[in-house]
Coordinates of C-alpha atoms in Angstrom, one line a residue:
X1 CA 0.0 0.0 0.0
X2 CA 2.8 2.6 0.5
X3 CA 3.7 2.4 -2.8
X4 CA 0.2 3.3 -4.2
X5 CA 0.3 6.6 -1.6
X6 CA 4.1 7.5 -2.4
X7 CA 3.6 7.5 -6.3
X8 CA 0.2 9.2 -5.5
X9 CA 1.7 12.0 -3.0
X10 CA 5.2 12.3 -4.8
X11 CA 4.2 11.7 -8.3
X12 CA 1.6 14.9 -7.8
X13 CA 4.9 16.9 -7.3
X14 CA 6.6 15.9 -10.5
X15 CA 3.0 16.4 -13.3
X16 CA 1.6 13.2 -12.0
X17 CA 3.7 11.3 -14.7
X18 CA 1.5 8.4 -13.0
X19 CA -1.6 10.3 -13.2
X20 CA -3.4 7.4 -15.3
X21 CA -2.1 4.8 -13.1
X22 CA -3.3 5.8 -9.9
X23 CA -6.8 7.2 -11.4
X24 CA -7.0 3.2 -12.1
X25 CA -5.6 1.7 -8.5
X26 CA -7.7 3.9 -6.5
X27 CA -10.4 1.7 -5.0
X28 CA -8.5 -1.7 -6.3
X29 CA -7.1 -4.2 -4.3
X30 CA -4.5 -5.4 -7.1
X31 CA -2.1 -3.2 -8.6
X32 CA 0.1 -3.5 -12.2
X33 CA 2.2 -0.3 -12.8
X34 CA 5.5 0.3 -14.3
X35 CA 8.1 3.2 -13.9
X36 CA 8.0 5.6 -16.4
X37 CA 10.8 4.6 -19.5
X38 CA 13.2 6.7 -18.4
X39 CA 13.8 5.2 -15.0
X40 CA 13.3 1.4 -16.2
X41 CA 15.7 1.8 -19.5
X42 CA 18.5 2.6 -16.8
X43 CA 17.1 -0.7 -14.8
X44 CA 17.7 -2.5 -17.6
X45 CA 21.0 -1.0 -19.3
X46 CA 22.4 -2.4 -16.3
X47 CA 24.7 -5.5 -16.8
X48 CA 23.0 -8.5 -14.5
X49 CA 24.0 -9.9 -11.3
X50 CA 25.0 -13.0 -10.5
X51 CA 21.6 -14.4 -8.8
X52 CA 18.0 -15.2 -10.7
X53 CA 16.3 -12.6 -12.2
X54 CA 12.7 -11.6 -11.5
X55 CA 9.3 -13.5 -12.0
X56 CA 9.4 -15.1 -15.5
X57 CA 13.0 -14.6 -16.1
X58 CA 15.3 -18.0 -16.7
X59 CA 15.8 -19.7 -14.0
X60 CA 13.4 -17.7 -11.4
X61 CA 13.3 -19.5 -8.0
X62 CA 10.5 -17.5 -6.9
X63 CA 7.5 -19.4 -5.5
X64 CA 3.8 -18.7 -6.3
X65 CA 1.6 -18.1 -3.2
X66 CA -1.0 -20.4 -4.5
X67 CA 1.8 -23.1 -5.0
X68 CA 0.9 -26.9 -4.1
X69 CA 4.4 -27.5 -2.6
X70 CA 3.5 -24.9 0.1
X71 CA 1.7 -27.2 3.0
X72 CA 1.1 -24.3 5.7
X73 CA 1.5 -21.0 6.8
X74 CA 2.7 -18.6 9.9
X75 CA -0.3 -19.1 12.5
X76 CA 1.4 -16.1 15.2
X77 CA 3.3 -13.3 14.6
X78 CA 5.2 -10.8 17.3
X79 CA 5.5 -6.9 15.7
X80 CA 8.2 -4.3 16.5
X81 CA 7.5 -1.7 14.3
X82 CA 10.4 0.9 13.0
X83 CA 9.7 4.4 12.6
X84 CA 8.8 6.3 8.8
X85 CA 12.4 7.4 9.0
X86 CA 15.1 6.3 11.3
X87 CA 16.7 9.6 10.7
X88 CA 14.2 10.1 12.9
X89 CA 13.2 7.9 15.8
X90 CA 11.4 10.0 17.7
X91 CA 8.5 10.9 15.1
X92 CA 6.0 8.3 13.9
X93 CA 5.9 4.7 13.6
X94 CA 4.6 2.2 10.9
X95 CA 0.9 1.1 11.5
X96 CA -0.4 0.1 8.3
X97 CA -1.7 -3.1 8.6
X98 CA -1.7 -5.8 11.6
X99 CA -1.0 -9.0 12.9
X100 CA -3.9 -10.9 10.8
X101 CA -2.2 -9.9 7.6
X102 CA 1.1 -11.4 8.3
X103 CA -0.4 -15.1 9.5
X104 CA -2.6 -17.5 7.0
X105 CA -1.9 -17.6 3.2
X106 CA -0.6 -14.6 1.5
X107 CA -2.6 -13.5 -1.6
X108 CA -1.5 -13.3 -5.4
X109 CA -2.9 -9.8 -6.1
X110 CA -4.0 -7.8 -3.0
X111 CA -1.6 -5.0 -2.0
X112 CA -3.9 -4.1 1.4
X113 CA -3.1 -7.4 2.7
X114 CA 0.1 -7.0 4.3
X115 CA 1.8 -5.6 7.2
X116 CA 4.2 -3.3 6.9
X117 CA 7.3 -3.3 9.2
X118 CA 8.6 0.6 9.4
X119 CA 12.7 1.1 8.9
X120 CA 14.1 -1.4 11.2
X121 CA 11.2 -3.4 12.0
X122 CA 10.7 -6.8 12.8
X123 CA 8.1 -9.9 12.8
X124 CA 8.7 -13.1 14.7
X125 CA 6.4 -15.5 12.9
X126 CA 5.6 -19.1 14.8
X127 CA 3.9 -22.1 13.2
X128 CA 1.8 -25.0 14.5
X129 CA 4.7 -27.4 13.5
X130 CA 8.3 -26.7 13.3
X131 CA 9.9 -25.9 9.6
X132 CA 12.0 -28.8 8.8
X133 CA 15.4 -29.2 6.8
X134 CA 14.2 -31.2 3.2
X135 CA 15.5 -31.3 -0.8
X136 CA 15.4 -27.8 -2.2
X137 CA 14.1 -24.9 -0.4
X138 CA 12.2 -25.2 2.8
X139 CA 9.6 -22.2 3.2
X140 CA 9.2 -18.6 1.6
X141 CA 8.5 -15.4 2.8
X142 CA 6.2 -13.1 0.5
X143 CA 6.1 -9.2 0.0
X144 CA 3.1 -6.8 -1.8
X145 CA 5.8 -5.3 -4.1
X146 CA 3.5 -4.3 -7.5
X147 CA 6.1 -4.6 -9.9
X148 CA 9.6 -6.2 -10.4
X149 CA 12.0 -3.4 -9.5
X150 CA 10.2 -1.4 -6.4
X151 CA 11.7 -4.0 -4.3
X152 CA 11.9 -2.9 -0.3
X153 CA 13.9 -5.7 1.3
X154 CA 14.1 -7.9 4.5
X155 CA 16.7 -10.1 6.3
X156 CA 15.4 -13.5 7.7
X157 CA 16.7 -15.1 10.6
X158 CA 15.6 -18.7 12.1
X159 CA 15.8 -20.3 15.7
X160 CA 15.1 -23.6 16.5
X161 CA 14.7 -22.7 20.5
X162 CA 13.9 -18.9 20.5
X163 CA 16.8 -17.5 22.0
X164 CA 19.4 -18.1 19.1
X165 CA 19.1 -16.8 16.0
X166 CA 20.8 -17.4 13.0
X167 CA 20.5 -15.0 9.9
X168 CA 21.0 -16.3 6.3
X169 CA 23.6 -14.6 4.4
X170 CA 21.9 -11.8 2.3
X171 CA 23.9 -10.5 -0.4
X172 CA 23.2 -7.1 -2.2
X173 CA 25.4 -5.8 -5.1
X174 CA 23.1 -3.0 -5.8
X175 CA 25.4 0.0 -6.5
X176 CA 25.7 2.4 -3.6
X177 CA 27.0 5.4 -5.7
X178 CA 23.1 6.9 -5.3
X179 CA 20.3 6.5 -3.3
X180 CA 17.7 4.3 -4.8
X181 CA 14.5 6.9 -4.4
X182 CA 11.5 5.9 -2.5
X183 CA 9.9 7.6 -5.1
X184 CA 10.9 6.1 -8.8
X185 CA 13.7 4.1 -7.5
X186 CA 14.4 1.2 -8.4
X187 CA 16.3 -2.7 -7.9
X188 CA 17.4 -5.1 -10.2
X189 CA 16.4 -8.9 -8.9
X190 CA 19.8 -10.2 -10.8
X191 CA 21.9 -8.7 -7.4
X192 CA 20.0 -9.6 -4.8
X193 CA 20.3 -13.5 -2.9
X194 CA 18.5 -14.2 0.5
X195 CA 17.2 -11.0 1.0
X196 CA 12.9 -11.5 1.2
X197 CA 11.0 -8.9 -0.8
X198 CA 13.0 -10.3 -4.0
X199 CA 10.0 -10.7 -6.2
X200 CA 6.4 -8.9 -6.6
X201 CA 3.4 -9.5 -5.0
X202 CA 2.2 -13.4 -4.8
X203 CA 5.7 -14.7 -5.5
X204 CA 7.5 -15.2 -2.5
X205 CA 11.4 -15.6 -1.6
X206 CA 12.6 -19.1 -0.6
X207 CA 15.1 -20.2 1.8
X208 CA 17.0 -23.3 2.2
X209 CA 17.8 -24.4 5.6
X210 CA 20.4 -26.4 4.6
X211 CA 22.8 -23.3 3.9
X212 CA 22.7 -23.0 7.6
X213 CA 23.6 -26.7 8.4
X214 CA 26.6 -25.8 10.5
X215 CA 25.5 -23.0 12.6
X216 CA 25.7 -22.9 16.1
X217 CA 23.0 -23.4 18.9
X218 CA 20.7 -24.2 15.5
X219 CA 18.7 -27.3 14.6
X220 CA 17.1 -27.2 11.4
X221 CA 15.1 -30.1 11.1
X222 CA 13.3 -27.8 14.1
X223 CA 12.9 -24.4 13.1
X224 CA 10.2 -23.0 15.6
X225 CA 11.0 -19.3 14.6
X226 CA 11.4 -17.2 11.7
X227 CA 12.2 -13.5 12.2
X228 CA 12.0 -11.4 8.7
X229 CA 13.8 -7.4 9.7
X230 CA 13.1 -4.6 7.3
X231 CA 16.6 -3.3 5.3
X232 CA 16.9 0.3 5.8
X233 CA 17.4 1.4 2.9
X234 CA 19.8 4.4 3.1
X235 CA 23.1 4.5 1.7
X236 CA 23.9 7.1 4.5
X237 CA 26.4 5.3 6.9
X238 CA 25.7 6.2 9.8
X239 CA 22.3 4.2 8.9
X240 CA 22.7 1.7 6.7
X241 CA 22.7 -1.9 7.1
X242 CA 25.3 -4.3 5.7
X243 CA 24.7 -7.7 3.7
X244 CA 26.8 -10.9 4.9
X245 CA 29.3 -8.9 2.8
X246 CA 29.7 -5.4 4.0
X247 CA 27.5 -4.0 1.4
X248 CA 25.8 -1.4 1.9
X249 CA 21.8 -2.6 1.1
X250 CA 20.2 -0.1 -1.4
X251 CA 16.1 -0.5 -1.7
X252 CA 13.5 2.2 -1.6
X253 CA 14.2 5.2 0.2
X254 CA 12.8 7.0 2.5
X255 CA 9.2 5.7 2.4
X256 CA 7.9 8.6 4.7
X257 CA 4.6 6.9 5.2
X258 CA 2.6 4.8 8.1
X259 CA 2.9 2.0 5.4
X260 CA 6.8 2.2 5.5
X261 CA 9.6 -0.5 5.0
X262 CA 8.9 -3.8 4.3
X263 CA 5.2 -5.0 3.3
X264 CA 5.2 -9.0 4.9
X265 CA 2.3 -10.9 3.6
X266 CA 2.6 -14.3 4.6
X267 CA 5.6 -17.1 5.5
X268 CA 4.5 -20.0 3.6
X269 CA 6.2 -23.6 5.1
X270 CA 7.5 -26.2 2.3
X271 CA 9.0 -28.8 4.6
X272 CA 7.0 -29.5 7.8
X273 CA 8.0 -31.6 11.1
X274 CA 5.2 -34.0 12.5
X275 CA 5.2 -33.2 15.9
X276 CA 4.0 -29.7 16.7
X277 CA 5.4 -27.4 18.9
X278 CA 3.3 -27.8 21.6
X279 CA 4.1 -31.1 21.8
X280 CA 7.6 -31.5 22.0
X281 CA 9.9 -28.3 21.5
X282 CA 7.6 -26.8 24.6
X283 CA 6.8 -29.3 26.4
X284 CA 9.1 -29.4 29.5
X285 CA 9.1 -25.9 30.4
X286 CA 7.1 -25.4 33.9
X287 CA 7.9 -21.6 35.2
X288 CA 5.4 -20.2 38.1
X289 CA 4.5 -17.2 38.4
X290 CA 4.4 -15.4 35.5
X291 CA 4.3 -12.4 35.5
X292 CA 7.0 -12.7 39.0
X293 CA 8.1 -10.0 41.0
X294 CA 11.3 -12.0 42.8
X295 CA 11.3 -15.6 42.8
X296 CA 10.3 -17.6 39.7
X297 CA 10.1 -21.6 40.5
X298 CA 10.7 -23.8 38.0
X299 CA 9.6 -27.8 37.6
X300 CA 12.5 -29.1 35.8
X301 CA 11.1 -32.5 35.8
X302 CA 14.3 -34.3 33.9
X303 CA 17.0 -32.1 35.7
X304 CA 17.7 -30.4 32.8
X305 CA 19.8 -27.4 32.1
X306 CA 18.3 -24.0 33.0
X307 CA 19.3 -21.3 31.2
X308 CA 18.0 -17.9 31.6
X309 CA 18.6 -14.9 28.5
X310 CA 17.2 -11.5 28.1
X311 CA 15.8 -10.3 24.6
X312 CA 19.0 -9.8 23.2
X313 CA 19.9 -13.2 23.4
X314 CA 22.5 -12.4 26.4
X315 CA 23.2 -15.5 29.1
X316 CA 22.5 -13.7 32.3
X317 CA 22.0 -17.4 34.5
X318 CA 23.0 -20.9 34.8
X319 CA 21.9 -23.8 36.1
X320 CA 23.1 -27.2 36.2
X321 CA 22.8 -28.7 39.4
X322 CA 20.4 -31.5 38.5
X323 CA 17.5 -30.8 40.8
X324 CA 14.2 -31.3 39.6
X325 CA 12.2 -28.3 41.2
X326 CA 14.6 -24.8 41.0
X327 CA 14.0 -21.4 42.3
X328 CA 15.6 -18.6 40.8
X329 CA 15.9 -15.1 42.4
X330 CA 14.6 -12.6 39.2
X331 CA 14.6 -9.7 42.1
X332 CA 18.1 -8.5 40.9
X333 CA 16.6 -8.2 36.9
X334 CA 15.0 -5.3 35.8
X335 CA 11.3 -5.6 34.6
X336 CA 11.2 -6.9 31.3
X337 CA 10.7 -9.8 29.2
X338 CA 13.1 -12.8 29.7
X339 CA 13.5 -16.4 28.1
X340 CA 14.2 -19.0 30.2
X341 CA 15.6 -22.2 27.9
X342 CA 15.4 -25.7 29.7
X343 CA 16.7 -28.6 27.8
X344 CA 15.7 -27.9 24.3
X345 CA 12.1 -26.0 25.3
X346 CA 11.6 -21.7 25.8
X347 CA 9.0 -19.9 28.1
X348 CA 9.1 -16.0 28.2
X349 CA 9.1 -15.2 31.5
X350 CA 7.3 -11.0 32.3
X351 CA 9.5 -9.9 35.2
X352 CA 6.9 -6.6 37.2

């Protein structure tokens, strides 16, 4: 949707080059635009990258929302939205769109479906059953991106017990030598790799789980979380982000809107565990009470060990002792959320 209100606002400023366009999308659901020759001719002077090119192309690994390989979908999502502009944090914050359009299946053509994230923004997606490691790409994560080169962009990270992450490594050779505009800006597919918000609306991004096959603290036949983080988009420094690379990321901006950064639609699931979360990966984690004020017991019924983190993924406690019931003094923690990991199961623990 911020697209459709940038070209609208910023367009009006420039003899509404798109007049014609957005006389048609007002009122639609479903959008198909292009940039004006001009700005697409330089797109596509460009020599290629080295990755698959957008939906259609040769060799396109995009994957269509309505795609029989995709068995389920994100059924909970966690927002931290990012401000319009994180040149300024202090002024507004994203709000276009909730948690309903993030979970269930994400839709072919409808641009209003989606949340967006704001510059720096996150969503921690969860599924009834974990993602599991299998031939070929494992799950896809979809953006509302109208055409082929608008293309706002998202890191994804997994975790297999919610207190480590583990990012795959996003590659953007975009040149840096000028700020792609969040007006008529735009990407070229062919330099982008593991970076979601590749391809247009109802084609989303897939991810293989095997790249990560040697990571640390990371199982990926379990994958219990997936955490997709709008790319801020500025060239500027002292606010860019960095690929696996140290490259600079260059997508649309500033998108001063409450539909800013990156649009998620949906997190489709290709390879599914049988046993369900609640089942298994959650199962042995007893913690009373929660909310707790200073003590927080904890049945550890197979003297497992207890591990306590804050949101940043920092250790804070151990223990190891092998007792099956455990108190743990939280009086000396700020109040705050906490994850407390025993054996291979998470509970988030609200300190008052």
């Amino acid at each position: 949707m911020k697209k459709l209100l940038l070209f609208f606002g910023l367009f009006c400023m420039i003899n509404l080059i798109f007049a014609q366009e957005m006389d048609h999308l007002i009122g639609h659901d479903s959008v198909v635009t292009t940039y004006p020759d001009s700005i697409l001719n330089t797109i596509l002077d460009s020599e290629p990258g080295p990755f698959c090119g957008p939906v259609g192309s040769e060799g396109c690994n995009a994957i269509a929302a309505n795609d029989n390989q995709i068995v389920a979908w994100a059924t909970g999502v966690e927002l931290t939205r990012g401000p319009y502009m994180i040149t300024n944090p202090e002024g507004p914050y994203a709000y276009f769109g909730g948690d309903t359009n993030a979970i269930g299946p994400a839709t072919m053509d409808n641009t209003m479906d989606a949340v967006s994230l704001g510059d720096g923004g996150s969503a921690l997606v969860t599924f009834d059953r974990p993602i599991s490691n299998g031939e070929g790409p494992d799950f896809a994560v979809f953006e509302n991106s109208f055409n082929d080169t608008f293309l706002e962009l998202a890191f994804v990270e997994v975790s297999s017990d919610g207190v480590h992450f583990v990012r795959f490594p996003a590659t953007s050779l975009t040149p840096t030598d000028e700020q792609v505009s969040g007006a008529v800006g735009g990407v070229d597919a062919t330099n982008l790799n593991n970076l979601a918000g590749k391809f247009r609306i109802g084609y989303g991004t897939p991810f293989d789980l095997e790249e990560l096959r040697d990571s640390a603290n990371l199982n990926i036949d379990s994958i219990v979380y997936v955490r997709i983080i709008d790319v801020v988009g500025t060239i500027d420094p002292q606010y860019a982000t960095y690929d696996a690379f140290g490259h600079i990321v260059n997508d649309p901006w500033p998108t001063n809107f409450w539909s800013c950064g990156y649009d998620l639609t949906g997190v489709g699931v290709i390879h599914q565990k049988t046993v369900g979360i609640g089942n298994h990966e959650m199962a042995r984690v007893y913690a009373y009470p929660n909310p707790c004020n200073s003590t927080l017991y904890i049945i550890n019924e197979n003297a497992e060990r207890i591990e306590l983190y804050n949101t940043n993924g920092q250790l804070l406690e151990t223990i190891n002792n092998g007792d099956t019931q455990v108190t743990l003094n939280m009086q000396q923690y700020p109040s705050g959320l906490y994850l407390l990991k025993v054996g291979n199961g998470v509970q988030k623990i609200l300190k008052k």
